[in-house]
Tab-separated table of C-alpha atoms in Angstrom:
chain	number	residue	atom	x	y	z
A	1	MET	CA	-78.124	73.266	124.503
A	2	THR	CA	-79.027	69.627	123.730
A	3	SER	CA	-78.983	66.918	126.349
A	4	PRO	CA	-76.679	63.826	125.823
A	5	VAL	CA	-79.819	61.615	125.776
A	6	SER	CA	-81.447	63.458	122.865
A	7	LYS	CA	-78.063	63.454	120.989
A	8	THR	CA	-77.832	59.665	121.288
A	9	LYS	CA	-81.454	59.386	120.153
A	10	ARG	CA	-80.727	61.568	117.091
A	11	MET	CA	-77.670	59.484	116.225
A	12	ARG	CA	-79.748	56.329	116.441
A	13	VAL	CA	-82.378	57.791	114.116
A	14	LEU	CA	-79.656	58.869	111.692
A	15	ARG	CA	-78.098	55.408	111.705
A	16	ALA	CA	-81.497	53.761	111.182
A	17	THR	CA	-82.236	56.117	108.294
A	18	PHE	CA	-78.832	55.380	106.751
A	19	VAL	CA	-79.376	51.599	106.995
A	20	ALA	CA	-82.904	51.916	105.584
A	21	VAL	CA	-81.658	53.964	102.614
A	22	LEU	CA	-78.857	51.446	102.030
A	23	LEU	CA	-81.322	48.555	102.120
A	24	LEU	CA	-83.519	50.319	99.610
A	25	ILE	CA	-80.736	51.397	97.280
A	26	LEU	CA	-78.580	48.244	97.248
A	27	PRO	CA	-81.161	45.933	95.607
A	28	ALA	CA	-81.907	48.647	93.086
A	29	ILE	CA	-78.193	48.894	92.239
A	30	ALA	CA	-77.831	45.099	92.103
A	31	HIS	CA	-80.797	44.688	89.757
A	32	ARG	CA	-79.922	47.659	87.600
A	33	GLN	CA	-80.739	47.045	83.939
A	34	PRO	CA	-77.841	47.236	81.479
A	35	PRO	CA	-77.781	50.416	79.447
A	36	ALA	CA	-80.074	50.339	76.428
A	37	GLN	CA	-78.376	49.227	73.232
A	38	GLU	CA	-78.897	51.044	69.991
A	39	GLY	CA	-79.121	48.963	66.809
A	40	PHE	CA	-77.208	45.664	66.523
A	41	VAL	CA	-73.695	44.548	67.354
A	42	PRO	CA	-71.664	43.168	64.449
A	43	VAL	CA	-70.650	39.530	64.891
A	44	ASP	CA	-66.925	40.344	65.048
A	45	GLN	CA	-67.546	42.796	67.940
A	46	LEU	CA	-69.399	40.283	70.124
A	47	PRO	CA	-67.801	39.184	73.413
A	48	GLY	CA	-65.552	36.110	73.119
A	49	ALA	CA	-68.036	33.755	74.792
A	50	GLU	CA	-70.693	34.519	72.184
A	51	GLN	CA	-68.402	34.177	69.164
A	52	MET	CA	-68.632	30.414	68.797
A	53	PRO	CA	-66.741	29.145	65.745
A	54	ALA	CA	-68.871	26.928	63.485
A	55	ALA	CA	-66.063	24.845	61.958
A	56	PRO	CA	-65.415	22.589	65.018
A	57	LEU	CA	-69.149	21.915	65.343
A	58	VAL	CA	-69.461	20.975	61.650
A	59	ALA	CA	-66.333	18.803	61.856
A	60	ALA	CA	-67.635	17.102	65.022
A	61	ALA	CA	-71.025	16.375	63.425
A	62	TYR	CA	-69.432	14.758	60.352
A	63	ALA	CA	-66.874	12.902	62.482
A	64	VAL	CA	-69.638	11.461	64.685
A	65	ALA	CA	-71.548	10.200	61.632
A	66	TRP	CA	-68.458	8.527	60.168
A	67	ALA	CA	-67.263	7.124	63.496
A	68	ALA	CA	-70.699	5.596	64.197
A	69	VAL	CA	-70.874	3.942	60.760
A	70	LEU	CA	-67.282	2.638	60.897
A	71	LEU	CA	-67.656	1.309	64.449
A	72	TYR	CA	-70.878	-0.422	63.447
A	73	LEU	CA	-69.203	-1.985	60.395
A	74	PHE	CA	-66.363	-3.196	62.639
A	75	SER	CA	-68.865	-4.687	65.112
A	76	ILE	CA	-70.704	-6.566	62.306
A	77	TRP	CA	-67.365	-7.869	60.992
A	78	LYS	CA	-66.339	-9.041	64.493
A	79	ARG	CA	-69.693	-10.700	65.177
A	80	LEU	CA	-69.700	-12.413	61.774
A	81	GLY	CA	-66.208	-13.735	62.479
A	82	THR	CA	-67.290	-15.161	65.861
A	83	VAL	CA	-70.387	-16.843	64.370
A	84	GLU	CA	-68.319	-18.269	61.487
A	85	ARG	CA	-65.793	-19.789	63.919
A	86	GLU	CA	-68.591	-21.275	66.041
A	87	LEU	CA	-70.312	-22.640	62.910
A	88	ALA	CA	-67.111	-24.356	61.799
A	89	ASP	CA	-66.553	-25.759	65.304
A	90	VAL	CA	-70.096	-27.157	65.634
A	91	ALA	CA	-69.989	-28.601	62.099
A	92	LYS	CA	-66.741	-30.384	62.998
A	93	ARG	CA	-68.274	-31.802	66.194
A	94	ILE	CA	-71.346	-33.036	64.293
A	95	GLU	CA	-69.107	-34.646	61.674
A	96	ALA	CA	-66.999	-36.330	64.382
A	97	GLY	CA	-70.174	-37.564	66.100
A	98	SER	CA	-71.595	-39.049	62.897
A	99	ARG	CA	-68.317	-40.987	62.240
A	100	ARG	CA	-68.502	-42.799	65.607
B	1	MET	CA	-79.061	-9.630	47.159
B	2	ARG	CA	-75.638	-11.321	47.061
B	3	ARG	CA	-75.174	-10.348	43.393
B	4	LEU	CA	-76.448	-6.824	44.053
B	5	PHE	CA	-74.213	-6.296	47.114
B	6	PRO	CA	-70.900	-5.492	45.278
B	7	VAL	CA	-72.726	-3.157	42.861
B	8	LEU	CA	-74.354	-1.309	45.751
B	9	LEU	CA	-71.040	-1.190	47.619
B	10	VAL	CA	-69.273	0.486	44.668
B	11	LEU	CA	-72.201	2.869	44.186
B	12	CYS	CA	-72.244	3.746	47.907
B	13	MET	CA	-68.489	4.411	47.966
B	14	ALA	CA	-68.783	6.630	44.887
B	15	LEU	CA	-71.698	8.560	46.400
B	16	PHE	CA	-69.865	9.174	49.680
B	17	ALA	CA	-66.585	10.002	47.952
B	18	TYR	CA	-68.178	12.801	45.903
B	19	ALA	CA	-70.510	14.084	48.671
B	20	PRO	CA	-67.877	16.297	50.438
B	21	PHE	CA	-67.170	18.188	47.175
B	22	LEU	CA	-70.866	18.864	46.662
B	23	ILE	CA	-71.322	19.950	50.280
B	24	LEU	CA	-68.285	22.258	50.151
B	25	ASN	CA	-69.441	23.837	46.888
B	26	ALA	CA	-73.021	24.316	48.077
B	27	PRO	CA	-73.789	27.970	48.973
B	28	TYR	CA	-73.762	29.223	52.551
B	29	GLU	CA	-77.150	29.748	54.138
B	30	SER	CA	-77.587	33.508	54.712
B	31	THR	CA	-78.370	33.546	58.460
B	32	MET	CA	-76.557	30.484	59.821
B	33	GLY	CA	-73.464	30.406	57.616
B	34	LEU	CA	-71.076	27.464	57.848
B	35	VAL	CA	-72.889	25.555	60.609
B	36	GLN	CA	-75.828	24.947	58.246
B	37	LYS	CA	-73.591	22.446	56.397
B	38	ILE	CA	-74.513	19.949	59.153
B	39	PHE	CA	-77.939	19.871	57.457
B	40	TYR	CA	-76.682	17.597	54.624
B	41	PHE	CA	-75.787	14.726	56.983
B	42	HIS	CA	-78.252	15.484	59.800
B	43	VAL	CA	-81.426	15.460	57.664
B	44	SER	CA	-80.186	12.576	55.467
B	45	THR	CA	-79.591	10.375	58.526
B	46	ALA	CA	-82.971	11.440	59.956
B	47	ILE	CA	-84.746	10.388	56.719
B	48	THR	CA	-82.831	7.083	56.697
B	49	MET	CA	-83.746	6.590	60.375
B	50	PHE	CA	-87.443	6.992	59.472
B	51	VAL	CA	-87.039	4.483	56.596
B	52	SER	CA	-85.341	2.082	59.010
B	53	ALA	CA	-88.104	2.438	61.620
B	54	PHE	CA	-90.738	1.733	58.924
B	55	THR	CA	-88.729	-1.284	57.716
B	56	CYS	CA	-88.641	-2.611	61.274
B	57	GLY	CA	-92.390	-2.011	61.670
B	58	ILE	CA	-93.319	-3.724	58.389
B	59	ALA	CA	-90.983	-6.678	59.046
B	60	SER	CA	-92.372	-6.988	62.596
B	61	ALA	CA	-95.955	-7.013	61.276
B	62	ILE	CA	-95.055	-9.728	58.736
B	63	PHE	CA	-93.416	-11.748	61.500
B	64	LEU	CA	-96.316	-11.309	63.930
B	65	PHE	CA	-99.134	-12.041	61.471
B	66	GLY	CA	-97.349	-14.193	58.884
B	67	ARG	CA	-95.011	-16.150	61.249
B	68	ARG	CA	-92.017	-15.795	58.947
B	69	PRO	CA	-88.632	-16.018	60.759
B	70	ALA	CA	-86.877	-14.221	57.870
B	71	ALA	CA	-89.025	-11.137	58.564
B	72	ASP	CA	-87.980	-11.256	62.223
B	73	ARG	CA	-84.324	-11.210	61.193
B	74	VAL	CA	-84.910	-8.139	58.989
B	75	GLY	CA	-86.863	-6.468	61.817
B	76	PHE	CA	-84.051	-7.060	64.311
B	77	ALA	CA	-81.438	-5.708	61.883
B	78	ALA	CA	-83.596	-2.648	61.100
B	79	ALA	CA	-84.160	-1.919	64.808
B	80	GLU	CA	-80.426	-1.941	65.457
B	81	LEU	CA	-79.833	0.386	62.503
B	82	THR	CA	-82.617	2.724	63.692
B	83	VAL	CA	-80.775	3.052	67.007
B	84	LEU	CA	-77.464	3.706	65.216
B	85	LEU	CA	-78.936	6.337	62.865
B	86	GLY	CA	-80.918	7.873	65.724
B	87	LEU	CA	-77.708	8.280	67.680
B	88	VAL	CA	-76.132	10.202	64.772
B	89	VAL	CA	-79.254	12.402	64.481
B	90	LEU	CA	-79.388	13.052	68.237
B	91	ILE	CA	-75.706	14.062	68.343
B	92	SER	CA	-75.435	16.057	65.091
B	93	GLY	CA	-78.656	17.993	65.888
B	94	PRO	CA	-77.430	19.484	69.192
B	95	LEU	CA	-74.079	20.366	67.563
B	96	TRP	CA	-76.007	22.428	65.013
B	97	ALA	CA	-78.411	23.797	67.644
B	98	ARG	CA	-75.571	25.070	69.863
B	99	LYS	CA	-74.598	27.565	67.184
B	100	ALA	CA	-78.000	28.219	65.606
B	101	TRP	CA	-80.169	28.425	68.749
B	102	GLY	CA	-77.513	29.098	71.389
B	103	LEU	CA	-78.279	25.905	73.317
B	104	TRP	CA	-77.490	22.210	73.036
B	105	TRP	CA	-80.948	20.849	73.746
B	106	GLN	CA	-84.512	22.117	73.921
B	107	TRP	CA	-87.379	19.953	75.241
B	108	ASP	CA	-89.561	20.816	72.268
B	109	ALA	CA	-91.905	18.456	70.404
B	110	ARG	CA	-89.516	17.350	67.627
B	111	LEU	CA	-86.456	16.763	69.782
B	112	THR	CA	-88.368	15.045	72.586
B	113	SER	CA	-90.423	12.813	70.255
B	114	THR	CA	-87.241	11.776	68.385
B	115	LEU	CA	-85.619	10.862	71.709
B	116	VAL	CA	-88.720	8.868	72.735
B	117	MET	CA	-88.735	7.003	69.396
B	118	TRP	CA	-85.030	6.221	69.808
B	119	LEU	CA	-85.700	4.900	73.322
B	120	VAL	CA	-88.518	2.672	71.989
B	121	PHE	CA	-86.062	1.038	69.565
B	122	GLN	CA	-83.531	0.751	72.397
B	123	ALA	CA	-86.277	-1.114	74.303
B	124	TYR	CA	-86.637	-3.444	71.290
B	125	LEU	CA	-82.925	-4.273	71.425
B	126	LEU	CA	-82.958	-4.723	75.214
B	127	LEU	CA	-85.905	-7.114	74.883
B	128	ARG	CA	-84.034	-9.160	72.284
B	129	ARG	CA	-80.902	-9.169	74.412
B	130	PHE	CA	-82.370	-9.972	77.835
B	131	GLY	CA	-85.991	-11.052	77.151
B	132	GLY	CA	-85.226	-14.776	76.995
B	133	PRO	CA	-87.051	-17.323	74.807
B	134	GLY	CA	-90.132	-15.981	73.050
B	135	SER	CA	-89.070	-12.348	73.416
B	136	GLU	CA	-88.997	-11.921	69.624
B	137	LYS	CA	-92.818	-11.609	69.492
B	138	LEU	CA	-92.897	-9.008	72.244
B	139	ALA	CA	-90.008	-7.174	70.569
B	140	ALA	CA	-91.870	-7.252	67.236
B	141	ALA	CA	-94.851	-5.573	68.909
B	142	VAL	CA	-92.505	-2.891	70.278
B	143	GLY	CA	-91.042	-2.472	66.762
B	144	LEU	CA	-94.538	-1.970	65.364
B	145	PHE	CA	-95.214	0.655	68.034
B	146	GLY	CA	-91.901	2.374	67.249
B	147	ALA	CA	-92.773	2.580	63.547
B	148	ALA	CA	-96.175	4.064	64.441
B	149	LEU	CA	-94.336	6.927	66.159
B	150	VAL	CA	-92.639	8.042	62.907
B	151	PRO	CA	-95.581	10.173	61.586
B	152	PHE	CA	-95.878	11.879	64.979
B	153	VAL	CA	-92.161	12.702	65.016
B	154	TYR	CA	-92.317	13.966	61.418
B	155	TRP	CA	-95.400	16.183	61.821
B	156	SER	CA	-94.651	17.266	65.400
B	157	VAL	CA	-93.019	20.448	64.068
B	158	ASN	CA	-96.224	21.398	62.250
B	159	MET	CA	-98.617	20.424	65.055
B	160	TRP	CA	-96.831	22.187	67.938
B	161	ARG	CA	-94.843	25.410	68.147
B	162	THR	CA	-91.206	24.362	68.224
B	163	VAL	CA	-87.781	25.935	67.717
B	164	HIS	CA	-87.013	23.215	65.172
B	165	PRO	CA	-87.724	24.155	61.530
B	166	THR	CA	-90.966	22.816	60.019
B	167	THR	CA	-91.304	20.150	57.294
B	168	ASN	CA	-91.510	23.013	54.790
B	169	VAL	CA	-87.704	23.442	54.660
B	170	VAL	CA	-86.847	20.537	52.351
B	171	PRO	CA	-89.596	21.139	49.709
B	172	THR	CA	-88.680	24.837	49.481
B	173	LEU	CA	-84.920	24.270	49.452
B	174	ASP	CA	-82.924	26.330	46.976
B	175	ALA	CA	-81.943	24.377	43.846
B	176	SER	CA	-78.223	24.858	44.587
B	177	MET	CA	-78.706	23.152	47.971
B	178	ARG	CA	-81.239	20.563	46.823
B	179	GLY	CA	-78.735	18.738	44.596
B	180	PRO	CA	-76.131	18.067	47.340
B	181	PHE	CA	-78.913	17.247	49.794
B	182	LEU	CA	-80.555	14.626	47.541
B	183	TRP	CA	-77.082	13.222	46.799
B	184	CYS	CA	-76.478	12.719	50.543
B	185	VAL	CA	-79.934	11.161	51.011
B	186	ALA	CA	-79.168	8.688	48.185
B	187	ALA	CA	-75.763	7.897	49.749
B	188	PHE	CA	-77.261	7.208	53.175
B	189	LEU	CA	-80.115	5.102	51.748
B	190	CYS	CA	-77.572	3.078	49.764
B	191	LEU	CA	-75.446	2.620	52.899
B	192	TYR	CA	-78.558	1.625	54.811
B	193	VAL	CA	-79.449	-1.147	52.326
B	194	LEU	CA	-75.874	-2.478	52.560
B	195	LEU	CA	-75.782	-2.425	56.363
B	196	LEU	CA	-79.249	-3.992	56.567
B	197	ALA	CA	-78.165	-6.800	54.230
B	198	ALA	CA	-74.982	-7.442	56.219
B	199	ARG	CA	-76.773	-7.376	59.579
B	200	THR	CA	-79.582	-9.658	58.304
B	201	GLU	CA	-76.936	-12.086	57.036
B	202	LEU	CA	-75.433	-12.169	60.532
B	203	GLU	CA	-78.836	-13.079	61.994
B	204	LYS	CA	-79.286	-15.743	59.309
B	205	ARG	CA	-75.986	-17.363	60.300
B	206	ARG	CA	-76.875	-17.179	63.979
B	207	ALA	CA	-80.138	-19.003	63.209
B	208	ARG	CA	-78.128	-21.658	61.316
B	209	LEU	CA	-75.809	-21.969	64.340
B	210	ASP	CA	-78.816	-22.503	66.653
B	211	GLU	CA	-80.078	-25.227	64.303
B	212	LEU	CA	-76.672	-26.923	64.384
B	213	TYR	CA	-76.527	-26.790	68.186
B	214	LEU	CA	-79.990	-28.434	68.311
B	215	ALA	CA	-78.795	-31.105	65.872
B	216	LEU	CA	-75.720	-31.677	68.063
B	217	GLU	CA	-77.877	-32.136	71.178
B	218	ASP	CA	-80.085	-34.669	69.368
């Protein structure tokens, strides 16, 4: 016959053992390596995230090049227009000053 | 240059109009596939960016040692174009890298040195914009320094281990890819000459405007 004190002690040991085993096993489960892969995976069988289509990237690269050049051309045209207007204005003021 | 401008404009338009057909008909690279087509614009703009940086450096040296204002105007125009072309290179490169390497950016020698060179030319433009009177000499020195970086950027892929392909790619390019590539390089160089001429003309007119303002004050 076992005393209630020794039964409680045994239960405590069992619980401690269970927690210790859990603590040892859980990290091992969490850091488990994925199963080894044989050979290679064909491109069309890759997960969706890894199947990046090339066409949008190519289109974006060419669009960026053209947009940069066209915006720059527009900026030169605008700046030339501003300078031309200022040139005409100053020339007029000089002419008016020389007449006086 | 004024007489040559319309001829170059027609030539440039013809080169760019035919370039897409050549690029589409060029064969697919065996490992990268379609995304490798970025190569034709990416490398062409990079070469033109190097030419532009050298132009800025040479013009800056002429301005610093020869005191010629015309050289300063060319240097300023070339610096602005280096920044523009650098922007295209720094955007088209990561778009290619995302598919080829699986990441947008890698802090390797070629990518980082290109970014540093681009920032040096940005510094040139900031100096010209906010430097006040006399900043053109300081900016010219920065332009000279920026041009000196070009060989380092070019050979960085051979000197350090990088994910970026080495300088060996273009010389060993397959003949079926070399044609479209050289066509694109010619188109971008032609465009560069045109843009440089237009931008230099703008600076020339600004200088004339400054002269007129001085005359008005007198």
